[in-house]
CSV table of C-alpha atoms (C1' of nucleotides) in Angstrom, one decimal:
chain,number,residue,atom,x,y,z
J,948,UNK,CA,-21.1,24.4,53.2
J,949,UNK,CA,-22.6,21.2,52.4
J,950,UNK,CA,-26.0,21.2,54.0
J,951,UNK,CA,-29.0,19.6,52.2
J,952,UNK,CA,-29.3,22.2,49.4
J,953,UNK,CA,-25.6,22.1,48.6
J,954,UNK,CA,-25.6,18.3,48.5
J,955,UNK,CA,-28.7,18.3,46.2
J,956,UNK,CA,-27.0,20.8,44.0
J,957,UNK,CA,-23.8,18.7,43.9
J,958,UNK,CA,-25.8,15.6,43.0
J,959,UNK,CA,-27.6,17.3,40.2
J,960,UNK,CA,-24.3,18.6,38.9
J,961,UNK,CA,-22.6,15.2,39.1
J,962,UNK,CA,-25.5,13.6,37.3
J,963,UNK,CA,-24.8,15.6,34.2
J,964,UNK,CA,-21.4,13.7,34.0
J,965,UNK,CA,-22.1,10.4,35.6
J,966,UNK,CA,-25.7,9.3,35.0
J,967,UNK,CA,-25.6,6.5,32.5
J,968,UNK,CA,-21.8,6.7,32.2
J,969,UNK,CA,-19.4,3.9,32.6
J,970,UNK,CA,-16.7,4.5,35.2
J,971,UNK,CA,-13.4,3.7,33.6
J,972,UNK,CA,-11.6,3.7,36.9
J,973,UNK,CA,-11.9,5.0,40.4
J,974,UNK,CA,-8.6,5.8,42.1
J,975,UNK,CA,-7.7,6.7,45.7
J,976,UNK,CA,-5.0,9.2,46.5
J,977,UNK,CA,-4.9,8.4,50.2
J,978,UNK,CA,-6.3,5.7,52.5
J,979,UNK,CA,-9.0,7.6,54.4
J,980,UNK,CA,-11.1,10.6,55.0
J,981,UNK,CA,-12.8,10.6,58.4
J,982,UNK,CA,-12.6,6.8,58.2
J,983,UNK,CA,-10.8,4.5,55.9
J,984,UNK,CA,-12.2,4.1,52.4
J,985,UNK,CA,-14.2,0.9,52.2
J,986,UNK,CA,-12.5,-2.3,51.3
J,987,UNK,CA,-12.9,-3.2,47.7
J,988,UNK,CA,-14.1,0.3,46.7
J,989,UNK,CA,-11.7,0.6,43.7
J,990,UNK,CA,-12.7,-2.8,42.3
J,991,UNK,CA,-16.4,-2.3,43.0
J,992,UNK,CA,-16.5,1.0,41.1
J,993,UNK,CA,-14.0,0.5,38.3
J,994,UNK,CA,-15.8,-0.6,35.2
J,995,UNK,CA,-19.2,-0.2,36.7
J,996,UNK,CA,-22.1,1.6,35.0
J,997,UNK,CA,-23.8,4.4,36.9
J,998,UNK,CA,-27.5,3.8,36.8
J,999,UNK,CA,-28.6,6.8,38.8
J,1000,UNK,CA,-27.7,9.4,41.4
J,1001,UNK,CA,-29.6,10.4,44.5
J,1002,UNK,CA,-29.5,12.1,47.9
J,1003,UNK,CA,-30.6,11.2,51.4
J,1004,UNK,CA,-30.2,14.0,54.0
J,1005,UNK,CA,-26.7,15.3,53.4
J,1006,UNK,CA,-25.5,12.1,51.8
J,1007,UNK,CA,-25.0,11.8,48.0
J,1008,UNK,CA,-25.7,8.5,46.3
J,1009,UNK,CA,-24.1,7.1,43.1
J,1010,UNK,CA,-25.9,3.9,42.1
J,1011,UNK,CA,-24.2,1.3,39.9
J,1012,UNK,CA,-25.4,-1.5,37.8
J,1013,UNK,CA,-23.6,-4.0,40.0
J,1014,UNK,CA,-26.2,-3.5,42.8
J,1015,UNK,CA,-24.0,-1.4,45.0
J,1016,UNK,CA,-24.2,2.3,45.8
J,1017,UNK,CA,-21.3,4.7,46.6
J,1018,UNK,CA,-22.5,6.9,49.5
J,1019,UNK,CA,-20.6,10.1,50.0
J,1020,UNK,CA,-20.7,12.8,52.7
J,1021,UNK,CA,-19.0,16.1,52.2
J,1022,UNK,CA,-18.4,16.8,55.9
J,1023,UNK,CA,-17.5,20.5,56.4
J,1024,UNK,CA,-15.3,21.2,53.5
J,1025,UNK,CA,-15.9,18.6,50.9
J,1026,UNK,CA,-16.9,19.2,47.2
J,1027,UNK,CA,-16.6,17.6,43.9
J,1028,UNK,CA,-14.4,19.1,41.3
J,1029,UNK,CA,-15.3,18.6,37.6
J,1030,UNK,CA,-12.4,18.3,35.2
J,1031,UNK,CA,-9.8,19.7,37.5
J,1032,UNK,CA,-6.9,21.1,35.6
J,1033,UNK,CA,-4.6,19.4,38.0
J,1034,UNK,CA,-5.1,17.3,41.1
J,1035,UNK,CA,-4.2,19.0,44.4
J,1036,UNK,CA,-3.3,17.6,47.8
J,1037,UNK,CA,-6.9,17.5,48.9
J,1038,UNK,CA,-8.3,15.6,45.8
J,1039,UNK,CA,-8.5,12.3,47.6
J,1040,UNK,CA,-10.7,10.2,45.3
J,1041,UNK,CA,-10.9,10.5,41.5
J,1042,UNK,CA,-13.4,9.0,39.0
J,1043,UNK,CA,-12.7,8.9,35.3
J,1044,UNK,CA,-15.5,8.0,33.0
J,1045,UNK,CA,-15.3,6.0,29.7
J,1046,UNK,CA,-16.3,9.2,27.9
J,1047,UNK,CA,-13.3,11.0,29.2
J,1048,UNK,CA,-14.6,13.1,32.1
J,1049,UNK,CA,-12.6,13.3,35.3
J,1050,UNK,CA,-14.2,14.1,38.7
J,1051,UNK,CA,-12.4,14.5,42.0
J,1052,UNK,CA,-13.7,14.5,45.6
J,1053,UNK,CA,-11.8,17.2,47.3
J,1054,UNK,CA,-12.0,17.6,51.1
J,1055,UNK,CA,-9.3,19.6,52.9
J,1056,UNK,CA,-10.6,18.9,56.4
J,1057,UNK,CA,-11.4,15.3,55.7
J,1058,UNK,CA,-14.5,15.3,57.8
J,1059,UNK,CA,-16.3,13.6,54.9
J,1060,UNK,CA,-16.8,9.9,54.3
J,1061,UNK,CA,-17.3,7.4,51.5
J,1062,UNK,CA,-19.2,4.1,52.0
J,1063,UNK,CA,-20.2,1.2,49.7
J,1064,UNK,CA,-23.7,-0.2,50.4
J,1065,UNK,CA,-26.0,-2.7,48.8
J,1066,UNK,CA,-28.5,-0.7,46.9
J,1067,UNK,CA,-31.5,-2.8,47.8
J,1068,UNK,CA,-30.8,-2.5,51.5
J,1069,UNK,CA,-29.9,1.2,51.5
J,1070,UNK,CA,-32.9,2.2,53.6
J,1071,UNK,CA,-32.0,-0.3,56.3
J,1072,UNK,CA,-28.3,0.6,56.3
J,1073,UNK,CA,-27.7,1.6,59.9
J,1074,UNK,CA,-26.6,5.2,59.1
J,1075,UNK,CA,-29.7,5.8,57.1
J,1076,UNK,CA,-32.1,3.9,59.3
J,1077,UNK,CA,-31.2,6.3,62.2
J,1078,UNK,CA,-32.1,9.4,60.2
J,1079,UNK,CA,-35.3,11.3,60.6
J,1080,UNK,CA,-37.5,12.2,57.7
J,1081,UNK,CA,-36.5,14.3,54.7
J,1082,UNK,CA,-37.5,17.9,55.5
J,1083,UNK,CA,-38.8,18.5,52.0
J,1084,UNK,CA,-41.0,15.3,52.0
J,1085,UNK,CA,-44.6,14.9,53.2
J,1086,UNK,CA,-43.6,12.9,56.2
J,1087,UNK,CA,-42.0,16.0,57.7
J,1088,UNK,CA,-45.0,17.8,59.0
J,1089,UNK,CA,-46.2,19.8,62.0
J,1090,UNK,CA,-47.5,16.6,63.6
J,1091,UNK,CA,-44.2,14.8,63.1
J,1092,UNK,CA,-42.3,17.7,64.6
J,1093,UNK,CA,-44.7,18.1,67.5
J,1094,UNK,CA,-44.3,14.4,68.4
J,1095,UNK,CA,-40.6,14.4,67.9
J,1096,UNK,CA,-40.0,17.4,70.2
J,1097,UNK,CA,-42.6,16.6,72.9
J,1098,UNK,CA,-41.0,16.8,76.3
J,1099,UNK,CA,-37.6,17.7,75.0
J,1100,UNK,CA,-35.8,20.2,77.2
J,1101,UNK,CA,-32.9,21.0,74.9
J,1102,UNK,CA,-33.0,24.1,72.8
J,1103,UNK,CA,-35.0,24.0,69.6
J,1104,UNK,CA,-31.8,25.1,67.7
J,1105,UNK,CA,-30.0,22.0,69.0
J,1106,UNK,CA,-32.9,19.7,68.2
J,1107,UNK,CA,-33.2,20.8,64.6
J,1108,UNK,CA,-29.5,20.0,64.1
J,1109,UNK,CA,-30.2,16.5,65.4
J,1110,UNK,CA,-30.4,14.4,62.2
J,1111,UNK,CA,-32.7,11.9,64.0
J,1112,UNK,CA,-35.4,14.6,64.3
J,1113,UNK,CA,-35.2,15.9,60.7
J,1114,UNK,CA,-32.4,14.9,58.3
J,1115,UNK,CA,-30.5,17.5,56.3
J,1116,UNK,CA,-30.5,20.7,58.2
J,1117,UNK,CA,-27.2,22.3,59.3
J,1118,UNK,CA,-26.2,25.4,61.2
J,1119,UNK,CA,-27.0,27.9,58.5
J,1120,UNK,CA,-30.5,26.7,57.5
J,1121,UNK,CA,-31.5,26.1,61.1
J,1122,UNK,CA,-30.6,29.7,62.0
J,1123,UNK,CA,-32.5,31.0,58.9
J,1124,UNK,CA,-35.6,28.9,59.5
J,1125,UNK,CA,-35.9,29.9,63.1
J,1126,UNK,CA,-35.6,33.5,62.1
J,1127,UNK,CA,-38.3,33.1,59.5
J,1128,UNK,CA,-40.6,31.4,62.0
J,1129,UNK,CA,-39.9,34.0,64.7
J,1130,UNK,CA,-38.7,31.4,67.2
J,1131,UNK,CA,-36.0,32.1,69.8
J,1132,UNK,CA,-33.2,29.5,69.2
J,1133,UNK,CA,-32.8,29.0,73.0
J,1134,UNK,CA,-36.4,28.0,73.6
J,1135,UNK,CA,-36.9,24.5,75.0
J,1136,UNK,CA,-37.9,22.4,72.0
J,1137,UNK,CA,-40.8,20.8,73.9
J,1138,UNK,CA,-42.2,24.3,74.8
J,1139,UNK,CA,-42.3,25.7,71.3
J,1140,UNK,CA,-46.0,26.3,70.7
J,1141,UNK,CA,-48.0,24.6,68.1
J,1142,UNK,CA,-48.6,27.8,66.2
J,1143,UNK,CA,-44.8,28.4,66.2
J,1144,UNK,CA,-44.2,24.9,64.9
J,1145,UNK,CA,-46.9,25.5,62.2
J,1146,UNK,CA,-44.7,28.4,61.1
J,1147,UNK,CA,-41.5,26.5,61.4
J,1148,UNK,CA,-42.3,23.6,59.2
J,1149,UNK,CA,-43.0,25.7,56.1
J,1150,UNK,CA,-40.1,28.0,57.0
J,1151,UNK,CA,-37.8,25.0,56.8
J,1152,UNK,CA,-39.2,23.8,53.5
J,1153,UNK,CA,-39.2,27.3,52.0
J,1154,UNK,CA,-35.6,28.2,53.0
J,1155,UNK,CA,-34.3,24.9,51.7
J,1156,UNK,CA,-36.3,25.1,48.5
J,1157,UNK,CA,-35.1,28.6,47.8
J,1158,UNK,CA,-31.5,27.6,48.5
J,1159,UNK,CA,-31.7,24.7,46.1
J,1160,UNK,CA,-33.2,27.0,43.5
J,1161,UNK,CA,-30.3,29.4,44.0
J,1162,UNK,CA,-28.0,26.5,43.3
J,1163,UNK,CA,-26.9,25.8,46.8
J,1164,UNK,CA,-25.8,28.5,49.0
J,1165,UNK,CA,-22.9,30.5,48.7
J,1166,UNK,CA,-20.3,30.7,51.3
J,1167,UNK,CA,-16.8,31.7,50.4
J,1168,UNK,CA,-15.2,28.8,48.7
J,1169,UNK,CA,-18.2,26.7,48.0
J,1170,UNK,CA,-18.6,26.0,44.3
J,1171,UNK,CA,-21.0,24.1,42.2
J,1172,UNK,CA,-19.7,20.7,41.1
J,1173,UNK,CA,-18.3,22.0,37.8
J,1174,UNK,CA,-16.4,24.6,39.7
J,1175,UNK,CA,-18.3,27.5,38.1
J,1176,UNK,CA,-18.4,30.4,40.4
J,1177,UNK,CA,-20.6,33.4,40.3
J,1178,UNK,CA,-24.0,31.8,40.8
J,1179,UNK,CA,-26.2,34.1,42.6
J,1180,UNK,CA,-25.4,34.7,46.2
J,1181,UNK,CA,-28.3,33.8,48.4
J,1182,UNK,CA,-28.7,36.4,51.0
J,1183,UNK,CA,-29.0,35.2,54.5
J,1184,UNK,CA,-31.2,37.1,57.0
J,1185,UNK,CA,-29.2,36.2,60.1
J,1186,UNK,CA,-26.3,33.7,59.4
J,1187,UNK,CA,-22.9,35.3,59.8
J,1188,UNK,CA,-24.6,38.7,60.2
J,1189,UNK,CA,-23.7,39.6,63.8
J,1190,UNK,CA,-24.2,43.3,64.4
J,1191,UNK,CA,-25.9,44.0,61.1
J,1192,UNK,CA,-29.5,45.2,61.0
J,1193,UNK,CA,-32.3,42.7,61.1
J,1194,UNK,CA,-34.0,42.7,57.7
J,1195,UNK,CA,-37.4,42.8,59.4
J,1196,UNK,CA,-37.0,45.2,62.3
J,1197,UNK,CA,-33.6,46.8,62.0
J,1198,UNK,CA,-32.3,45.7,65.4
J,1199,UNK,CA,-28.7,44.4,65.3
J,1200,UNK,CA,-28.4,40.6,64.8
J,1201,UNK,CA,-27.0,38.8,67.8
J,1202,UNK,CA,-24.7,35.9,68.0
J,1203,UNK,CA,-24.6,33.3,70.8
J,1204,UNK,CA,-22.9,29.9,71.2
J,1205,UNK,CA,-25.0,26.8,71.6
J,1206,UNK,CA,-23.4,23.4,71.7
J,1207,UNK,CA,-20.1,25.0,70.8
J,1208,UNK,CA,-21.5,26.4,67.6
J,1209,UNK,CA,-22.6,29.9,66.7
J,1210,UNK,CA,-26.2,30.8,66.5
J,1211,UNK,CA,-27.3,34.1,64.9
J,1212,UNK,CA,-30.7,35.5,65.5
J,1213,UNK,CA,-32.8,38.6,66.0
J,1214,UNK,CA,-33.5,39.2,69.7
J,1215,UNK,CA,-36.5,41.3,68.9
J,1216,UNK,CA,-38.2,39.2,66.2
J,1217,UNK,CA,-37.5,35.8,67.7
J,1218,UNK,CA,-39.3,35.2,71.0
W,160,DC,C1',-32.0,8.1,78.0
W,161,DA,C1',-31.1,13.0,77.4
W,162,DC,C1',-27.9,16.2,76.9
W,163,DG,C1',-23.4,18.6,76.8
W,164,DA,C1',-18.5,18.4,75.8
W,165,DT,C1',-15.0,16.9,73.0
W,166,DA,C1',-12.4,15.0,69.1
W,167,DC,C1',-11.5,14.6,64.4
W,168,DC,C1',-8.4,18.0,60.5
W,169,DT,C1',-6.9,21.9,57.8
W,170,DG,C1',-7.4,26.5,56.1
W,171,DT,C1',-8.3,31.3,56.8
W,172,DA,C1',-8.8,35.5,59.0
W,173,DA,C1',-8.2,38.4,62.8
W,174,DG,C1',-5.4,40.1,66.5
W,175,DC,C1',-0.9,41.3,68.5
N,533,DT,C1',5.9,40.5,58.2
N,534,DG,C1',5.4,36.8,61.3
N,535,DC,C1',3.3,34.3,65.1
N,536,DT,C1',-0.8,32.9,67.7
N,537,DT,C1',-5.5,32.2,68.3
N,538,DA,C1',-10.2,31.6,67.1
N,539,DC,C1',-13.3,29.8,64.2
N,540,DA,C1',-15.5,27.4,60.1
N,541,DG,C1',-20.6,24.0,56.5
N,542,DG,C1',-20.8,17.9,60.4
N,543,DT,C1',-20.9,13.8,63.0
N,544,DA,C1',-19.4,10.1,66.3
N,545,DT,C1',-18.4,9.1,70.8
N,546,DC,C1',-17.7,9.7,75.5
N,547,DG,C1',-18.8,11.4,79.9
N,548,DT,C1',-22.4,12.9,83.4
DNA sequence: CACGATACCTGTAAGC
DNA sequence: TGCTTACAGGTATCGT
């Protein structure tokens, strides 16, 4: 489940193999993911030196010495495999480095994407220009959130999933942050009180920070880039815990559907 | 413009 | 065991 912490973990893992490396070749094993791979991707990356890696929201960045950046999104099911024994039907893009490492972008559902963007204009690239602030940065504050949510009638859960409000949260960490802050996910975003928002902002930063520390979260088939399994399971308080006791009050965790997606929450603790 | 519904695609697990 | 259905980490787009 690639939300922000998983992408951050992925980028850090990739950096061990790619930062400073020369890409011997990049090969495509099909023509598209959610969209076609960009024109000229193979030529742009093959032979290029990787000058750094980064992340914006849920997007991973591979910067090259040629002034272009490969921007990848993992969608729902994407992950990078490091030194795969053999390539499977979902290994759609492969990078081989001059030092002999092989990395593959594997995405069974193909909701992910790959783009090629001029590095100097990354911030004004339309996809990035539309994003809200990074939740772990100083710009994301109580005053930012207050202003962004003012007058909004949609549920706070929905608003936090909107990448224009804050960029990088997904279904899991929104549920977890709202639990920590004691906020009912159905509450109209514009009516969440200032004290509640003052709890929510640090709750978001804390839950993301802890997940990054834990090495990304830990659903089912999600693995760190090198494929190593068995990193510590981060325990969720509410996500996917319908019917189980609330860690704070013991009441059973409830599940509702908002915008076609499940929301888990404690009806007693979250008002 | 704000908001909700739907589409995209495949794998897995649950139910019958 | 086999078939069918529901659901899954996200985002873009199309209605109303």
